[in-house]
Amino acid sequence: MVAQRIKGIPPSMTIKLTDRVRELKREGKDILSFTIGEPDFPTPPHIVEAAIQALREGKTKYASSQGVLELREAVAEEYQKKGLDFTAKNILITPAKFALFATLQSLVDPGEEVILQDPCWVSYEPMVLMAGGRVMRVELDPLEEFSFLPEKLKDSVNGRTRILLLNNPANPTGGVLRKEHLMMIRDLAVDHDFYVVADEIYEKLVYEGEHISIATLPGMEERTITVSGFSKSYSMTGWRIGWIAAPEGFIKDILRVQQHTLTCLPPFVQAGALAALKGPQEPLNEMREAFRKRRDIVVKRLNEIDGVSLRPPHGTFYAFFHFDYPISSMELSEMLIEKAGVALTPGSAFGKGGESFMRFSFATSEDKIERGIERMKRFLEETF
Ligand SMILES: Cc1ncc(COP(=O)(O)O)c(C=O)c1O
């Protein structure tokens, strides 16, 4: 029998979808899929070379559990540039997903509450549940970068609130929070003495405006645990490397989780990551420009479909569009796969607040995007 802790974890709605797409493709059906959350570009060659070099040099044994010093120093510099007084002591090298899991394990006691954006990335809720915490989902404002609705956020804070988990820029919405949105969260966190876990994995994929790390706001450095990494910005999803940046006390506690689970990250992977931060940044800029161009195509073409509306996402590679048809997002997703040969993630997979929306990942070629949207347009306009 499965443990209670795992029993309470909802099955992923998206797995059903992925399995169906795979099945249809096996049957020889032509399905254009826009569900994947990873860049389609190869990892830049200088990063690959640095890792190969490290392997050849024999960097194939255990490394420091907290992370190779040089890499931690390089990550700390990223935060120094933002005005934070961080050194290698403030950094833990770990995959971003594990960083979130380990942070919640080290901070949440049973029954404590974690505030989540609704809609939000699918893995947050299971991670909170695995830590024994309770989930408090708060509705977002689609007209304001999918920021929290201020009154709803205030009402959700109580004596059990331990953490607000903030994804900015956000998956699935593409929202990038402005300073006033972040200040509102800051004020609540300081007044009610809770922590913010800031998932900033998409921080370098911003097309307009500026990404602000919430840790840089007054009073936030000491109460923010920032998670980020290499997967999305350097096209390194398979490398499994990212980091936590936080006050030293948090790092020491989270390190205990890492020491007794992952032990460390492979040293050759860390060598590649160091090359990503220290080497030329042109590949990153080129990828971002390619995403921007695709974003513009997606915004223009999706808005041409009757019943579909999309405000330009200012960050990430997701377009979270609204539809005005009398069916659920899950039903629409199934119809599009079966009848139009296009796979999108239903908004409800990300929470109730995602109903009547669909997530379209534009981390794929312009040609495929054009063909996919054309298929959608034809099908949707004939059907509704
Ligand atoms: C919002 C968000 N946070 C974290 C992650 C995990 O990143 P990584 O694959 O680097 O662990 C993802 C990946 O999809 C994500 O979308």
PDB file of N, CA, C and O and ligand atoms in Angstrom, residues 37 95-98 100 121 124 167 171 199 201-202 231-232 237 240-241 318, ligand 1:
ATOM      1  N   GLY A  37       7.969  22.065 -22.384  1.00  0.00           N
ATOM      2  CA  GLY A  37       8.535  23.242 -21.703  1.00  0.00           C
ATOM      3  C   GLY A  37      10.043  23.273 -21.769  1.00  0.00           C
ATOM      4  O   GLY A  37      10.701  23.480 -20.754  1.00  0.00           O
ATOM      5  N   PRO A  95      19.709  20.932  -8.893  1.00  0.00           N
ATOM      6  CA  PRO A  95      18.730  21.182  -9.969  1.00  0.00           C
ATOM      7  C   PRO A  95      17.576  22.047  -9.449  1.00  0.00           C
ATOM      8  O   PRO A  95      17.170  21.891  -8.289  1.00  0.00           O
ATOM      9  N   ALA A  96      17.042  22.910 -10.302  1.00  0.00           N
ATOM     10  CA  ALA A  96      16.005  23.848  -9.844  1.00  0.00           C
ATOM     11  C   ALA A  96      14.813  23.109  -9.226  1.00  0.00           C
ATOM     12  O   ALA A  96      14.288  23.518  -8.183  1.00  0.00           O
ATOM     13  N   LYS A  97      14.418  22.039  -9.843  1.00  0.00           N
ATOM     14  CA  LYS A  97      13.247  21.315  -9.335  1.00  0.00           C
ATOM     15  C   LYS A  97      13.536  20.738  -7.953  1.00  0.00           C
ATOM     16  O   LYS A  97      12.708  20.832  -7.045  1.00  0.00           O
ATOM     17  N   PHE A  98      14.722  20.168  -7.796  1.00  0.00           N
ATOM     18  CA  PHE A  98      15.093  19.630  -6.485  1.00  0.00           C
ATOM     19  C   PHE A  98      15.280  20.765  -5.476  1.00  0.00           C
ATOM     20  O   PHE A  98      14.993  20.609  -4.286  1.00  0.00           O
ATOM     21  N   LEU A 100      13.538  23.407  -5.205  1.00  0.00           N
ATOM     22  CA  LEU A 100      12.212  23.754  -4.675  1.00  0.00           C
ATOM     23  C   LEU A 100      11.754  22.691  -3.675  1.00  0.00           C
ATOM     24  O   LEU A 100      11.259  22.999  -2.598  1.00  0.00           O
ATOM     25  N   TRP A 121       2.635  26.418 -12.070  1.00  0.00           N
ATOM     26  CA  TRP A 121       3.337  25.218 -12.567  1.00  0.00           C
ATOM     27  C   TRP A 121       2.857  23.974 -11.807  1.00  0.00           C
ATOM     28  O   TRP A 121       2.631  24.045 -10.596  1.00  0.00           O
ATOM     29  N   TYR A 124       4.351  22.407  -8.101  1.00  0.00           N
ATOM     30  CA  TYR A 124       4.389  23.048  -6.776  1.00  0.00           C
ATOM     31  C   TYR A 124       3.487  22.348  -5.764  1.00  0.00           C
ATOM     32  O   TYR A 124       3.895  22.086  -4.634  1.00  0.00           O
ATOM     33  N   ASN A 167       6.398  32.408  -8.645  1.00  0.00           N
ATOM     34  CA  ASN A 167       7.080  32.119  -9.910  1.00  0.00           C
ATOM     35  C   ASN A 167       7.007  33.374 -10.781  1.00  0.00           C
ATOM     36  O   ASN A 167       5.942  33.812 -11.169  1.00  0.00           O
ATOM     37  N   ASN A 171       5.390  30.409 -15.389  1.00  0.00           N
ATOM     38  CA  ASN A 171       4.842  29.309 -16.167  1.00  0.00           C
ATOM     39  C   ASN A 171       3.513  28.964 -15.489  1.00  0.00           C
ATOM     40  O   ASN A 171       3.515  28.763 -14.281  1.00  0.00           O
ATOM     41  N   ASP A 199      10.814  31.435  -7.471  1.00  0.00           N
ATOM     42  CA  ASP A 199      11.281  30.593  -8.577  1.00  0.00           C
ATOM     43  C   ASP A 199      11.469  31.501  -9.793  1.00  0.00           C
ATOM     44  O   ASP A 199      10.511  31.928 -10.417  1.00  0.00           O
ATOM     45  N   ILE A 201      13.388  30.780 -12.568  1.00  0.00           N
ATOM     46  CA  ILE A 201      14.046  29.980 -13.606  1.00  0.00           C
ATOM     47  C   ILE A 201      13.949  30.616 -15.004  1.00  0.00           C
ATOM     48  O   ILE A 201      14.800  30.394 -15.844  1.00  0.00           O
ATOM     49  N   TYR A 202      12.911  31.440 -15.227  1.00  0.00           N
ATOM     50  CA  TYR A 202      12.761  32.095 -16.546  1.00  0.00           C
ATOM     51  C   TYR A 202      13.285  33.538 -16.536  1.00  0.00           C
ATOM     52  O   TYR A 202      12.932  34.324 -17.411  1.00  0.00           O
ATOM     53  N   SER A 231      18.557  25.538 -17.102  1.00  0.00           N
ATOM     54  CA  SER A 231      17.753  24.758 -18.046  1.00  0.00           C
ATOM     55  C   SER A 231      17.153  25.577 -19.166  1.00  0.00           C
ATOM     56  O   SER A 231      17.304  25.251 -20.340  1.00  0.00           O
ATOM     57  N   LYS A 232      16.440  26.645 -18.797  1.00  0.00           N
ATOM     58  CA  LYS A 232      15.634  27.355 -19.781  1.00  0.00           C
ATOM     59  C   LYS A 232      16.449  28.398 -20.541  1.00  0.00           C
ATOM     60  O   LYS A 232      16.311  28.540 -21.751  1.00  0.00           O
ATOM     61  N   THR A 237      18.278  21.695 -20.273  1.00  0.00           N
ATOM     62  CA  THR A 237      17.295  20.967 -19.449  1.00  0.00           C
ATOM     63  C   THR A 237      17.782  19.588 -18.989  1.00  0.00           C
ATOM     64  O   THR A 237      17.484  19.173 -17.878  1.00  0.00           O
ATOM     65  N   ARG A 240      20.453  18.958 -15.706  1.00  0.00           N
ATOM     66  CA  ARG A 240      19.927  18.926 -14.344  1.00  0.00           C
ATOM     67  C   ARG A 240      20.777  19.766 -13.385  1.00  0.00           C
ATOM     68  O   ARG A 240      21.338  19.251 -12.412  1.00  0.00           O
ATOM     69  N   ILE A 241      20.865  21.048 -13.689  1.00  0.00           N
ATOM     70  CA  ILE A 241      21.641  21.924 -12.795  1.00  0.00           C
ATOM     71  C   ILE A 241      21.002  23.304 -12.672  1.00  0.00           C
ATOM     72  O   ILE A 241      20.519  23.871 -13.654  1.00  0.00           O
ATOM     73  N   TYR A 318       5.876  30.656 -23.137  1.00  0.00           N
ATOM     74  CA  TYR A 318       4.500  30.166 -23.118  1.00  0.00           C
ATOM     75  C   TYR A 318       3.520  31.281 -23.464  1.00  0.00           C
ATOM     76  O   TYR A 318       3.668  32.400 -22.973  1.00  0.00           O
TER      77      TYR A 318
HETATM   78  C1  LIG B   1       8.303  27.189 -13.204  1.00  0.00           C
HETATM   79  C2  LIG B   1       9.338  26.122 -13.258  1.00  0.00           C
HETATM   80  N1  LIG B   1      10.145  25.964 -12.215  1.00  0.00           N
HETATM   81  C3  LIG B   1      11.084  25.006 -12.211  1.00  0.00           C
HETATM   82  C4  LIG B   1      11.260  24.158 -13.281  1.00  0.00           C
HETATM   83  C5  LIG B   1      12.272  23.070 -13.184  1.00  0.00           C
HETATM   84  O1  LIG B   1      13.463  23.403 -13.784  1.00  0.00           O
HETATM   85  P1  LIG B   1      14.619  22.317 -13.950  1.00  0.00           P
HETATM   86  O2  LIG B   1      14.223  21.424 -15.062  1.00  0.00           O
HETATM   87  O3  LIG B   1      15.830  23.132 -14.239  1.00  0.00           O
HETATM   88  O4  LIG B   1      14.754  21.574 -12.658  1.00  0.00           O
HETATM   89  C6  LIG B   1      10.432  24.298 -14.404  1.00  0.00           C
HETATM   90  C7  LIG B   1      10.558  23.366 -15.534  1.00  0.00           C
HETATM   91  O5  LIG B   1       9.662  23.167 -16.325  1.00  0.00           O
HETATM   92  C8  LIG B   1       9.456  25.326 -14.403  1.00  0.00           C
HETATM   93  O6  LIG B   1       8.639  25.510 -15.437  1.00  0.00           O
END
